[in-house]
PDB file of C-alpha atoms in Angstrom:
ATOM      1  CA  UNK A  56       0.132   0.192   0.002  1.00  0.00           C
ATOM      2  CA  UNK A  57       1.559   3.380  -1.113  1.00  0.00           C
ATOM      3  CA  UNK A  58       0.645   6.600   0.664  1.00  0.00           C
ATOM      4  CA  UNK A  59       1.472  10.212  -0.918  1.00  0.00           C
ATOM      5  CA  UNK A  60       1.023  13.284   0.963  1.00  0.00           C
ATOM      6  CA  UNK A  61       1.649  16.845  -0.181  1.00  0.00           C
ATOM      7  CA  UNK A  62       1.547  20.271   1.346  1.00  0.00           C
ATOM      8  CA  UNK A  63      -1.067  22.661   0.042  1.00  0.00           C
ATOM      9  CA  UNK A  64       0.656  25.517   1.825  1.00  0.00           C
ATOM     10  CA  UNK A  65       3.584  25.219  -0.809  1.00  0.00           C
ATOM     11  CA  UNK A  66       1.233  25.447  -4.231  1.00  0.00           C
ATOM     12  CA  UNK A  67      -1.489  27.443  -5.647  1.00  0.00           C
ATOM     13  CA  UNK A  68      -3.686  24.383  -4.234  1.00  0.00           C
ATOM     14  CA  UNK A  69      -3.585  26.536  -1.053  1.00  0.00           C
ATOM     15  CA  UNK A  70      -6.312  28.474  -2.688  1.00  0.00           C
ATOM     16  CA  UNK A  71      -8.739  25.420  -2.384  1.00  0.00           C
ATOM     17  CA  UNK A  72      -7.923  25.160   1.364  1.00  0.00           C
ATOM     18  CA  UNK A  73      -8.405  28.817   2.162  1.00  0.00           C
ATOM     19  CA  UNK A  74     -11.863  28.968   0.201  1.00  0.00           C
ATOM     20  CA  UNK A  75     -13.316  26.563   2.849  1.00  0.00           C
ATOM     21  CA  UNK A  76     -11.120  27.106   5.998  1.00  0.00           C
ATOM     22  CA  UNK A  77      -9.618  30.672   6.118  1.00  0.00           C
ATOM     23  CA  UNK A  78     -12.387  32.829   7.149  1.00  0.00           C
ATOM     24  CA  UNK A  79     -10.666  35.970   6.184  1.00  0.00           C
ATOM     25  CA  UNK A  80     -10.291  34.824   2.645  1.00  0.00           C
ATOM     26  CA  UNK A  81     -13.331  36.598   0.944  1.00  0.00           C
ATOM     27  CA  UNK A  82     -12.656  39.871   3.097  1.00  0.00           C
ATOM     28  CA  UNK A  83     -11.306  41.840   0.125  1.00  0.00           C
ATOM     29  CA  UNK A  84     -12.832  41.225  -3.136  1.00  0.00           C
ATOM     30  CA  UNK A  85     -14.708  42.702  -6.104  1.00  0.00           C
ATOM     31  CA  UNK A  86     -18.188  41.655  -6.876  1.00  0.00           C
ATOM     32  CA  UNK A  87     -19.833  41.454 -10.399  1.00  0.00           C
ATOM     33  CA  UNK A  88     -23.183  40.564 -11.754  1.00  0.00           C
ATOM     34  CA  UNK A  89     -23.339  39.593 -15.250  1.00  0.00           C
ATOM     35  CA  UNK A  90     -25.684  37.607 -17.356  1.00  0.00           C
ATOM     36  CA  UNK A  91     -26.877  35.337 -14.556  1.00  0.00           C
ATOM     37  CA  UNK A  92     -23.759  34.985 -12.674  1.00  0.00           C
ATOM     38  CA  UNK A  93     -22.114  36.731  -9.313  1.00  0.00           C
ATOM     39  CA  UNK A  94     -18.608  36.703  -9.980  1.00  0.00           C
ATOM     40  CA  UNK A  95     -16.435  37.289  -6.823  1.00  0.00           C
ATOM     41  CA  UNK A  96     -12.799  38.566  -8.136  1.00  0.00           C
ATOM     42  CA  UNK A  97      -9.852  38.551  -5.745  1.00  0.00           C
ATOM     43  CA  UNK A  98      -5.904  39.147  -6.157  1.00  0.00           C
ATOM     44  CA  UNK A  99      -3.541  37.068  -4.235  1.00  0.00           C
ATOM     45  CA  UNK A 100       0.136  37.133  -4.383  1.00  0.00           C
ATOM     46  CA  UNK A 101       2.058  33.874  -3.695  1.00  0.00           C
ATOM     47  CA  UNK A 102       5.640  32.934  -4.024  1.00  0.00           C
ATOM     48  CA  UNK A 103       6.427  36.140  -5.834  1.00  0.00           C
ATOM     49  CA  UNK A 104       3.469  35.478  -8.454  1.00  0.00           C
ATOM     50  CA  UNK A 105       0.371  37.711  -8.748  1.00  0.00           C
ATOM     51  CA  UNK A 106      -2.728  35.489  -9.094  1.00  0.00           C
ATOM     52  CA  UNK A 107      -6.114  36.904 -10.218  1.00  0.00           C
ATOM     53  CA  UNK A 108      -9.118  34.501  -9.042  1.00  0.00           C
ATOM     54  CA  UNK A 109     -12.757  34.564 -10.094  1.00  0.00           C
ATOM     55  CA  UNK A 110     -15.443  32.429  -8.142  1.00  0.00           C
ATOM     56  CA  UNK A 111     -18.514  32.094 -10.502  1.00  0.00           C
ATOM     57  CA  UNK A 112     -22.004  31.580  -8.738  1.00  0.00           C
ATOM     58  CA  UNK A 113     -25.182  31.050 -10.779  1.00  0.00           C
ATOM     59  CA  UNK A 114     -27.766  33.395  -9.265  1.00  0.00           C
ATOM     60  CA  UNK A 115     -31.104  31.368  -9.533  1.00  0.00           C
ATOM     61  CA  UNK A 116     -30.788  29.232  -7.914  1.00  0.00           C
ATOM     62  CA  UNK A 117     -27.335  30.183  -6.203  1.00  0.00           C
ATOM     63  CA  UNK A 118     -24.791  27.509  -7.281  1.00  0.00           C
ATOM     64  CA  UNK A 119     -21.263  27.392  -7.036  1.00  0.00           C
ATOM     65  CA  UNK A 120     -20.201  26.826 -10.725  1.00  0.00           C
ATOM     66  CA  UNK A 121     -16.387  27.789 -11.429  1.00  0.00           C
ATOM     67  CA  UNK A 122     -12.890  29.001 -10.554  1.00  0.00           C
ATOM     68  CA  UNK A 123     -10.725  30.572 -12.714  1.00  0.00           C
ATOM     69  CA  UNK A 124      -7.172  30.974 -11.700  1.00  0.00           C
ATOM     70  CA  UNK A 125      -5.082  33.559 -13.966  1.00  0.00           C
ATOM     71  CA  UNK A 126      -1.680  33.789 -13.773  1.00  0.00           C
ATOM     72  CA  UNK A 127       0.758  35.477 -16.302  1.00  0.00           C
ATOM     73  CA  UNK A 128      -1.972  35.180 -18.869  1.00  0.00           C
ATOM     74  CA  UNK A 129      -2.521  31.651 -18.453  1.00  0.00           C
ATOM     75  CA  UNK A 130      -5.788  30.333 -17.107  1.00  0.00           C
ATOM     76  CA  UNK A 131      -6.683  27.321 -14.997  1.00  0.00           C
ATOM     77  CA  UNK A 132     -10.518  26.688 -14.838  1.00  0.00           C
ATOM     78  CA  UNK A 133     -12.363  24.059 -12.426  1.00  0.00           C
ATOM     79  CA  UNK A 134     -16.046  23.777 -13.478  1.00  0.00           C
ATOM     80  CA  UNK A 135     -18.456  22.095 -11.603  1.00  0.00           C
ATOM     81  CA  UNK A 136     -21.177  20.943 -13.589  1.00  0.00           C
ATOM     82  CA  UNK A 137     -23.851  18.662 -11.928  1.00  0.00           C
ATOM     83  CA  UNK A 138     -22.968  18.785  -8.133  1.00  0.00           C
ATOM     84  CA  UNK A 139     -24.114  16.043  -6.142  1.00  0.00           C
ATOM     85  CA  UNK A 140     -24.620  17.512  -2.542  1.00  0.00           C
ATOM     86  CA  UNK A 141     -25.271  14.148  -0.789  1.00  0.00           C
ATOM     87  CA  UNK A 142     -23.120  11.316  -2.503  1.00  0.00           C
ATOM     88  CA  UNK A 143     -23.655   7.646  -1.226  1.00  0.00           C
ATOM     89  CA  UNK A 144     -19.864   6.373  -0.723  1.00  0.00           C
ATOM     90  CA  UNK A 145     -19.073   2.776   0.215  1.00  0.00           C
ATOM     91  CA  UNK A 146     -17.498   2.567   3.609  1.00  0.00           C
ATOM     92  CA  UNK A 147     -14.045   1.853   2.499  1.00  0.00           C
ATOM     93  CA  UNK A 148     -14.157   4.663   0.320  1.00  0.00           C
ATOM     94  CA  UNK A 149     -11.413   6.804   2.435  1.00  0.00           C
ATOM     95  CA  UNK A 150      -8.035   5.367   3.580  1.00  0.00           C
ATOM     96  CA  UNK A 151      -6.774   6.773   6.821  1.00  0.00           C
ATOM     97  CA  UNK A 152      -2.800   6.033   7.360  1.00  0.00           C
ATOM     98  CA  UNK A 153      -0.488   7.714   9.715  1.00  0.00           C
ATOM     99  CA  UNK A 154       2.229   9.656   7.789  1.00  0.00           C
ATOM    100  CA  UNK A 155       4.467   8.716  10.984  1.00  0.00           C
ATOM    101  CA  UNK A 156       4.421   5.073  10.312  1.00  0.00           C
ATOM    102  CA  UNK A 157       7.231   3.756   7.852  1.00  0.00           C
TER     103      UNK A 157
END
């Protein structure tokens, strides 16, 4: 059995962690309303690089749909098309192992 761990603090993946766990993440943002969407825009600075973030919410009903991360004219997009808010997962779907065990 192989285990892999990575530290999101050292990558742009930290953005996804901050969205859910950093209560101050959305304190400084711009809000746009465009064609049935609310768009929350925010700039962050990480590892000497500026990132522009855009979070898209459909307005009727309010549903989180997309994140865009823009860095030096390169765009990474994560779209959420058909969210299942109550998935049924098998009991052994997740595996927990101590990273301290060799």
